[in-house]
Short mmCIF file of C-alpha atoms and ligand atoms in Angstrom, two decimals:
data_model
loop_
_atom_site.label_atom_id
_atom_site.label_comp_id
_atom_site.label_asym_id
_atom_site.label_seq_id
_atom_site.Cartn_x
_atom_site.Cartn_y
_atom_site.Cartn_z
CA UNK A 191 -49.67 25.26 -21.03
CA UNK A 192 -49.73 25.21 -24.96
CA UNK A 193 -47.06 26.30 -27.06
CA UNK A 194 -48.43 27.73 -30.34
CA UNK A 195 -45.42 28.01 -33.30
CA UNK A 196 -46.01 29.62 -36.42
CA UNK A 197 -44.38 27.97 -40.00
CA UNK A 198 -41.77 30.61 -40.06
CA UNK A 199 -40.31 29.97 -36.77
CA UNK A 200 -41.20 26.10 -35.86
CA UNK A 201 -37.57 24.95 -35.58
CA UNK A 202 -37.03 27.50 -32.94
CA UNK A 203 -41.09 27.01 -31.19
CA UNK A 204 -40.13 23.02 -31.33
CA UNK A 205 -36.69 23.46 -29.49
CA UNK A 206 -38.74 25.78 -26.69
CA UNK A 207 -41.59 23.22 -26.22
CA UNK A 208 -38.81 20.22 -25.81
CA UNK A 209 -37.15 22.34 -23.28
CA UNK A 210 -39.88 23.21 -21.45
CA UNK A 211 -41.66 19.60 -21.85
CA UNK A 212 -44.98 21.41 -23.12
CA UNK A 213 -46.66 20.28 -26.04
CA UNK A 214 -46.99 22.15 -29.46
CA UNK A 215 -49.59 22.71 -32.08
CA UNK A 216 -49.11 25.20 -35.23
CA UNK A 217 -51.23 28.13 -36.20
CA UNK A 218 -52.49 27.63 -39.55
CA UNK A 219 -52.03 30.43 -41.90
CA UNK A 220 -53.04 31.37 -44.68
CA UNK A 221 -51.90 34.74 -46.98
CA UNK A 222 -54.74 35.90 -49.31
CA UNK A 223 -53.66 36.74 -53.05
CA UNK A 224 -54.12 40.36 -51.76
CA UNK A 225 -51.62 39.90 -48.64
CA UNK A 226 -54.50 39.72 -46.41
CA UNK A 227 -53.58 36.45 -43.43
CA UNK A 228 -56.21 34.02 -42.14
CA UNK A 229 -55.00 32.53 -39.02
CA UNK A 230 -56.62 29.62 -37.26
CA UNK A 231 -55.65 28.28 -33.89
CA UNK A 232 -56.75 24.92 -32.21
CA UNK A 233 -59.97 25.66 -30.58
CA UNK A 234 -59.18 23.32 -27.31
CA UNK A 235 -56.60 25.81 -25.69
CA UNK A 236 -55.49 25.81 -22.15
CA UNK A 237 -55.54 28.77 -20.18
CA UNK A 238 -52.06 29.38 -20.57
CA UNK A 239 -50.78 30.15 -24.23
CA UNK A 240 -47.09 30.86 -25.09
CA UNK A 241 -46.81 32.71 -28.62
CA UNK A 242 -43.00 32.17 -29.78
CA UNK A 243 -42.27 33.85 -32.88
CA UNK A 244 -39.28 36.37 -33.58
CA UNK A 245 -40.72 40.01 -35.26
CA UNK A 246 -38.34 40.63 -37.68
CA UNK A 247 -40.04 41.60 -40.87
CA UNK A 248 -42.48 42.73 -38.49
CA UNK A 249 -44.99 44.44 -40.35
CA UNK A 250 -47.20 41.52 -41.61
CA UNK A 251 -47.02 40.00 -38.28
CA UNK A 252 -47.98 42.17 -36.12
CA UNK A 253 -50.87 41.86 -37.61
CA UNK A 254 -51.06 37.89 -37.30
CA UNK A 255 -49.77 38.78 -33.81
CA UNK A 256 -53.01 40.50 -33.28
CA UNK A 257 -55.00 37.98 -34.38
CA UNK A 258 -53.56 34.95 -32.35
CA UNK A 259 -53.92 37.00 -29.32
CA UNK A 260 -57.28 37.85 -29.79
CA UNK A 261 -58.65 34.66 -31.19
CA UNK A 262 -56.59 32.86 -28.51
CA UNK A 263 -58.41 35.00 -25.43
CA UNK A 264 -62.06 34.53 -27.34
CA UNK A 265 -61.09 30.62 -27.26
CA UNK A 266 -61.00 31.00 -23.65
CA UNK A 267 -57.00 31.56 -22.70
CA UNK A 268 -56.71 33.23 -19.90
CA UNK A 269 -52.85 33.90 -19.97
CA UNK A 270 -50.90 34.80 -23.22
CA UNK A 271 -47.16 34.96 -22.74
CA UNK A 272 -45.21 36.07 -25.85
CA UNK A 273 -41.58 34.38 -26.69
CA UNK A 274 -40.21 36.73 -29.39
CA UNK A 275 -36.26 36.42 -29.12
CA UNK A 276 -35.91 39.37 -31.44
CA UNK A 277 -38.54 42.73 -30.73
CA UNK A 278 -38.96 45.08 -33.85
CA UNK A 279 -39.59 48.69 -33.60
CA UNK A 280 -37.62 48.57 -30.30
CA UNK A 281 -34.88 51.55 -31.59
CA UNK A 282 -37.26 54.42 -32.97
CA UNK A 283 -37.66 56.22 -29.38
CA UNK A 284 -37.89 59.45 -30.17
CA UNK A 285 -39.13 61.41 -32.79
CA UNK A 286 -35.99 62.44 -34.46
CA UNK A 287 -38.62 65.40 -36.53
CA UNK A 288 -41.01 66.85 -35.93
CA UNK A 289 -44.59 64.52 -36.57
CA UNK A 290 -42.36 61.18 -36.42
CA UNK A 291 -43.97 58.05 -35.37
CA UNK A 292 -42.65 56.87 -31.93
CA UNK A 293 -42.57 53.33 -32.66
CA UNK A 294 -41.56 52.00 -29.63
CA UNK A 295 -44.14 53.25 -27.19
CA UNK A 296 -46.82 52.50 -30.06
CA UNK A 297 -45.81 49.05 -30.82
CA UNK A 298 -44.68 48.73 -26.69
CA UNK A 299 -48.39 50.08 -26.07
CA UNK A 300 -50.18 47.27 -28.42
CA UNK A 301 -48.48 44.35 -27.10
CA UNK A 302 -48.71 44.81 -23.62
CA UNK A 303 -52.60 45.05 -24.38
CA UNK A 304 -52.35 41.73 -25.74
CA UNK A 305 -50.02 39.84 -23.60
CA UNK A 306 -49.63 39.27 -19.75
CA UNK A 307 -45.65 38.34 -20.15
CA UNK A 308 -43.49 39.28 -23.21
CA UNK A 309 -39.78 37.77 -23.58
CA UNK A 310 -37.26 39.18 -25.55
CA UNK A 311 -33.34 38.78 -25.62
CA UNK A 312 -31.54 41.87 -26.16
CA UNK A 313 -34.06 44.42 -27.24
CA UNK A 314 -31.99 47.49 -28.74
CA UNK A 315 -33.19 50.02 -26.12
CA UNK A 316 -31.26 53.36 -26.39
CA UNK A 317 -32.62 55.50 -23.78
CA UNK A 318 -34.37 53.86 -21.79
CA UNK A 319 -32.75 51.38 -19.18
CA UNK A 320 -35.48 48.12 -18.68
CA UNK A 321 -38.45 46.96 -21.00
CA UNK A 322 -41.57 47.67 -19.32
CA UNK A 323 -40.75 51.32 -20.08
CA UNK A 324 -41.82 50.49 -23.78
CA UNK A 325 -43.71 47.66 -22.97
CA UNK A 326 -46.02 48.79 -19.11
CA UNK A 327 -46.44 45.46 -18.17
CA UNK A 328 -45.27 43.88 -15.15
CA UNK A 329 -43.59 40.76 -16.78
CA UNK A 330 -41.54 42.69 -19.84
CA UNK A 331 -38.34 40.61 -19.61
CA UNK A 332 -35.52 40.95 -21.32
CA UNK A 333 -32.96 38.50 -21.42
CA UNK A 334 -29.70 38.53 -22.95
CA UNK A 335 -28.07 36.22 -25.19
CA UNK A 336 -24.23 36.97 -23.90
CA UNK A 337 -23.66 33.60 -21.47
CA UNK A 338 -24.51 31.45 -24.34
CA UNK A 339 -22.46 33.44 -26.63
CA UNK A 340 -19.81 33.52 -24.16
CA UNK A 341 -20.11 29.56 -24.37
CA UNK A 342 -19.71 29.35 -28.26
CA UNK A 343 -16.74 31.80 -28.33
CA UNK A 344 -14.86 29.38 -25.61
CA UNK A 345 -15.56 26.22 -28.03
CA UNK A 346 -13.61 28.58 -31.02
CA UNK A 347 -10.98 30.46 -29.71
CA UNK A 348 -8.03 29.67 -27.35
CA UNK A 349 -7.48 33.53 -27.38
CA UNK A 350 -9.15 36.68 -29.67
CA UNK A 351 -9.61 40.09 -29.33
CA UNK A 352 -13.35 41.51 -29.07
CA UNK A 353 -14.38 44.48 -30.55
CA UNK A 354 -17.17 46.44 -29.92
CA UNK A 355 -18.42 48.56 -33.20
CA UNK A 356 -19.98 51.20 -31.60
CA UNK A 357 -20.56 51.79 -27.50
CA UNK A 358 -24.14 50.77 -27.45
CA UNK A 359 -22.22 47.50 -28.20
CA UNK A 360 -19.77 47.99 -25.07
CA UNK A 361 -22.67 46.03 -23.05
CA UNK A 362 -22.09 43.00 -24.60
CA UNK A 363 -18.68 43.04 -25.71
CA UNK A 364 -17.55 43.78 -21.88
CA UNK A 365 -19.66 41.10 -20.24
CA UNK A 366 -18.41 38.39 -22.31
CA UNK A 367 -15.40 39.72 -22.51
CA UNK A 368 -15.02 39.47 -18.84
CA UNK A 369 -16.49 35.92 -18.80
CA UNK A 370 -14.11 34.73 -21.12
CA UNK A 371 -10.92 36.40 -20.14
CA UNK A 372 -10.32 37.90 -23.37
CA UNK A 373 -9.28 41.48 -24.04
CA UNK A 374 -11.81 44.38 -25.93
CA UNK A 375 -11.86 47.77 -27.65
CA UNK A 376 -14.83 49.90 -28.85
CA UNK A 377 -15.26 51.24 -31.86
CA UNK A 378 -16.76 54.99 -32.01
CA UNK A 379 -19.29 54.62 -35.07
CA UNK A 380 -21.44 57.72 -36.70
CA UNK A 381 -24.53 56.26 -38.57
CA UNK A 382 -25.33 59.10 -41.42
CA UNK A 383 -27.90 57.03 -42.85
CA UNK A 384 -29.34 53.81 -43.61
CA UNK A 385 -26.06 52.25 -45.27
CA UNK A 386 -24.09 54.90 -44.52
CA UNK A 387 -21.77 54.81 -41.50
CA UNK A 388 -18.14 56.02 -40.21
CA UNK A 389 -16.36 54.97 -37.27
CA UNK A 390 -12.86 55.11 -35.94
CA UNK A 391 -11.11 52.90 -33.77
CA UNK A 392 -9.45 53.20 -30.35
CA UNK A 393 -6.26 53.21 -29.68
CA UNK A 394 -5.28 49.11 -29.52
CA UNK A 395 -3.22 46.42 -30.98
CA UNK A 396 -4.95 44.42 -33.09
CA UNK A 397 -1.18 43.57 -34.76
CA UNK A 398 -1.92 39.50 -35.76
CA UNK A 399 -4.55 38.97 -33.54
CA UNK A 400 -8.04 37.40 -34.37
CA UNK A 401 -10.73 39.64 -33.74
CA UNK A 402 -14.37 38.93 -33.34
CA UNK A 403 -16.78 41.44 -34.00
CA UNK A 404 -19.99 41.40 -31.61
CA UNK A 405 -22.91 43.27 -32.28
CA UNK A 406 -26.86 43.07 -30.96
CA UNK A 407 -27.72 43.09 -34.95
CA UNK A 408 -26.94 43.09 -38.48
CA UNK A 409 -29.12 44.64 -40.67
CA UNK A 410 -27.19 46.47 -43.52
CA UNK A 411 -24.32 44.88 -42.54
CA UNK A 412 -22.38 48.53 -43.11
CA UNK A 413 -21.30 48.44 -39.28
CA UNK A 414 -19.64 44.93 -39.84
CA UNK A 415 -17.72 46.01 -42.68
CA UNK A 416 -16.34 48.96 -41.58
CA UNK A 417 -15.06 47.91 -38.18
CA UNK A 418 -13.57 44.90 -40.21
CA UNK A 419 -12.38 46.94 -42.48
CA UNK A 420 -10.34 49.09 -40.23
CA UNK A 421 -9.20 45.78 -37.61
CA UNK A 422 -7.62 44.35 -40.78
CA UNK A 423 -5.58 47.84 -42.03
CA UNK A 424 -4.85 48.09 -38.00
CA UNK A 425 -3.34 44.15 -38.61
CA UNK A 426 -5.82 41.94 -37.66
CA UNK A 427 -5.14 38.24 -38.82
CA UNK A 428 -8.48 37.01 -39.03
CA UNK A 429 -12.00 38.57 -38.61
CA UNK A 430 -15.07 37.01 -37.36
CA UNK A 431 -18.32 37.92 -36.26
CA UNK A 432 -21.03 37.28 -33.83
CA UNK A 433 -24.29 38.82 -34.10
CA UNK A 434 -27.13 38.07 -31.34
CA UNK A 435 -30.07 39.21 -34.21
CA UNK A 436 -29.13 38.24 -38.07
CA UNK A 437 -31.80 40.49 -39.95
CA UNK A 438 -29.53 40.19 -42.64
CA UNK A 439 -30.82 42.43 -45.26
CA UNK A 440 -30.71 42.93 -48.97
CA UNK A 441 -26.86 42.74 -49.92
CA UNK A 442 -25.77 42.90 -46.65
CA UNK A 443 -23.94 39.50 -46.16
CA UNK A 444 -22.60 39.80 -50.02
CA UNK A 445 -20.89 43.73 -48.59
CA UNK A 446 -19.67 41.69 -45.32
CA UNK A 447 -17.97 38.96 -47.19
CA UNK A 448 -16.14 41.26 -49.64
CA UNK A 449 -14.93 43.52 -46.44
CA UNK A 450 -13.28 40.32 -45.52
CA UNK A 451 -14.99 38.74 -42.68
CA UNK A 452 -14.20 35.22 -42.19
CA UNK A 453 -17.00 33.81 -40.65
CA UNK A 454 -20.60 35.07 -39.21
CA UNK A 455 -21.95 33.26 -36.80
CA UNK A 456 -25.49 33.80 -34.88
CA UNK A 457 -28.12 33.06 -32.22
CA UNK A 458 -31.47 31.48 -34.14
CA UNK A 459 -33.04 34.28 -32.80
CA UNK A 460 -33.97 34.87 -36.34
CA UNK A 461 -33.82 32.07 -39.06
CA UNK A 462 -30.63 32.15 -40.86
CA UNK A 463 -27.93 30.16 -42.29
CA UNK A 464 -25.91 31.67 -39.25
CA UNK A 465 -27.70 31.07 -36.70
CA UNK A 466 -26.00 27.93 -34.30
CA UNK A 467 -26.00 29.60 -30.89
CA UNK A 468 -29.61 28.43 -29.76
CA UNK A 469 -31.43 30.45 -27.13
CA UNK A 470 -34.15 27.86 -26.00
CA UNK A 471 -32.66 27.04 -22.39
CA UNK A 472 -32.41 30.91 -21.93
CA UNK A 473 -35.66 31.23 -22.87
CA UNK A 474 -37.01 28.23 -21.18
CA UNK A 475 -35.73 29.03 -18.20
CA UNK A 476 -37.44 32.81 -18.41
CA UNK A 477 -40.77 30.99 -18.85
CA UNK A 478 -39.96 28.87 -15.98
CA UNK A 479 -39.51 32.10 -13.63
CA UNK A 480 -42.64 33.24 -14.63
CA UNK A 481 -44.60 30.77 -13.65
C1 R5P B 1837 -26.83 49.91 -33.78
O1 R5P B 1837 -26.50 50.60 -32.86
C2 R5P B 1837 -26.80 48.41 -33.71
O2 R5P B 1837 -26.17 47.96 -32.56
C3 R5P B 1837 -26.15 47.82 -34.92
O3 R5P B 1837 -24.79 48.17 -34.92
C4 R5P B 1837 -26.78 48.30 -36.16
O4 R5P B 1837 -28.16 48.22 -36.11
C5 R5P B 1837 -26.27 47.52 -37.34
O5 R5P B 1837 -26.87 48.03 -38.46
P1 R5P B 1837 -26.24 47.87 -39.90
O6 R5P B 1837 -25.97 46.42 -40.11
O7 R5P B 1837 -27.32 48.40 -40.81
O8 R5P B 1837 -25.02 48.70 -39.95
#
């Protein structure tokens, strides 16, 4: 077994390959001045080939994707297991108009033509219930990331209350809720566009009580800031956050901050400044059941 990493995730690829005592080798890439990629794999694989990368940003590499798996079975693999902690076009499941793009089944589609396994933690799946329904493979696993959250939150806090922004959240926030012993509300949210969202709180007492916010992502950050937002007016002493996939984008952590949060922290499912809740035993241990 061969663990191929590419530049943009090797921290994460490295702390994999140590946990699953495999060795590593990059994928060379190159971009073109026109945004074109040349990819180039060792030509000596083994017939079992574990891709890790994350697919945030996914546009550019889903096409590299494409490439390693392709190049990688003409170089004679035989099994390609993808590693890719956070799954892109995982929440466009219908087509909200007419002519829309369903992105899940498309993109689901493509990589289960190209891999024999793919492992994911926490793929946002809204109506569907398990992962080979996007992705029909046998091996579509998804894991999720709330023991080892569970884990940091008992390090930080003697006692907090969780909160949920929205109830596709609730699966999270209950389960490590009930790990940890703590007590949890959900938020009712309304998304009316991309950074445009309202919500409302159940009925609780947040009166002096640090809350942590847990969420599956944070893209525009709008979701953080207005369930922080409305924990501090209902009295909230502190807020924090923890958010499994840190996409992060444009101004997002800049519109968190000013709604007050405290502190964000984050799995390295994605590379951020965040990210200290590592998931390479949980995915380690996936590989290993696979095997
Ligand atoms: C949506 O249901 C997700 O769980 C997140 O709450 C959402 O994607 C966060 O997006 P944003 O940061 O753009 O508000």
């Amino acid at each position: 077994m061969l663990l191929l990493a590419f530049p943009d995730y090797l921290l994460q690829a490295q702390r994999l390959a140590l946990a699953l005592d495999i060795q590593l080798q990059q994928v060379y890439l190159h971009q073109f001045p026109d945004g074109e990629s040349l990819l180039r794999l060792p030509t000596d694989l083994p017939e079992h080939i574990i891709i890790c990368r994350s697919l945030n940003q996914p546009n550019d590499k889903l096409i590299e994707l494409l490439l390693c798996a392709k190049t990688a079975r003409q170089l004679g693999a035989k099994r390609l297991t993808l590693v890719a902690p956070y799954l892109c076009y995982m929440r466009q499941d219908i087509a909200n108009q007419p002519g829309e793009a369903v992105s899940q089944g498309i993109v689901g589609q493509m990589l289960a033509e190209l891999f024999d396994d793919v492992i994911t933690v926490d793929p946002h799946l809204h109506r569907i219930s398990t992962l080979n329904q996007a992705i029909p493979i046998d091996n579509a696993i998804s894991l999720s990331a709330t023991n080892e959250i569970f884990l940091f939150l008992q390090q930080q806090f003697d006692d907090a209350i969780l909160l949920g922004p929205d109830s596709e959240s609730e699966q999270w926030v209950s389960a490590i809720a009930e790990k940890i012993g703590f007590d949890y509300s959900v938020a009712t949210k309304v998304r009316r566009g991309d950074t445009q969202v309202s919500m409302s709180l159940a009925e609780f007492d947040f009166q002096d009580k640090p809350v942590v916010i847990i969420d599956d992502m944070a893209s525009t950050g709008r979701t953080l800031a207005k369930a922080t937002n409305l924990a501090l007016a209902a009295g909230a002493k502190q807020v924090f956050a923890v958010i499994t996939h840190p996409l992060f984008c444009d101004d997002a952590e800049a519109h968190i901050r000013q709604a007050g949060v405290q502190k964000t922290w984050s799995t390295d499912s994605i590379s951020h400044s965040s990210a200290c809740i590592y998931l390479d035993k949980l995915l380690a241990q996936a590989v290993r059941n696979i095997l």
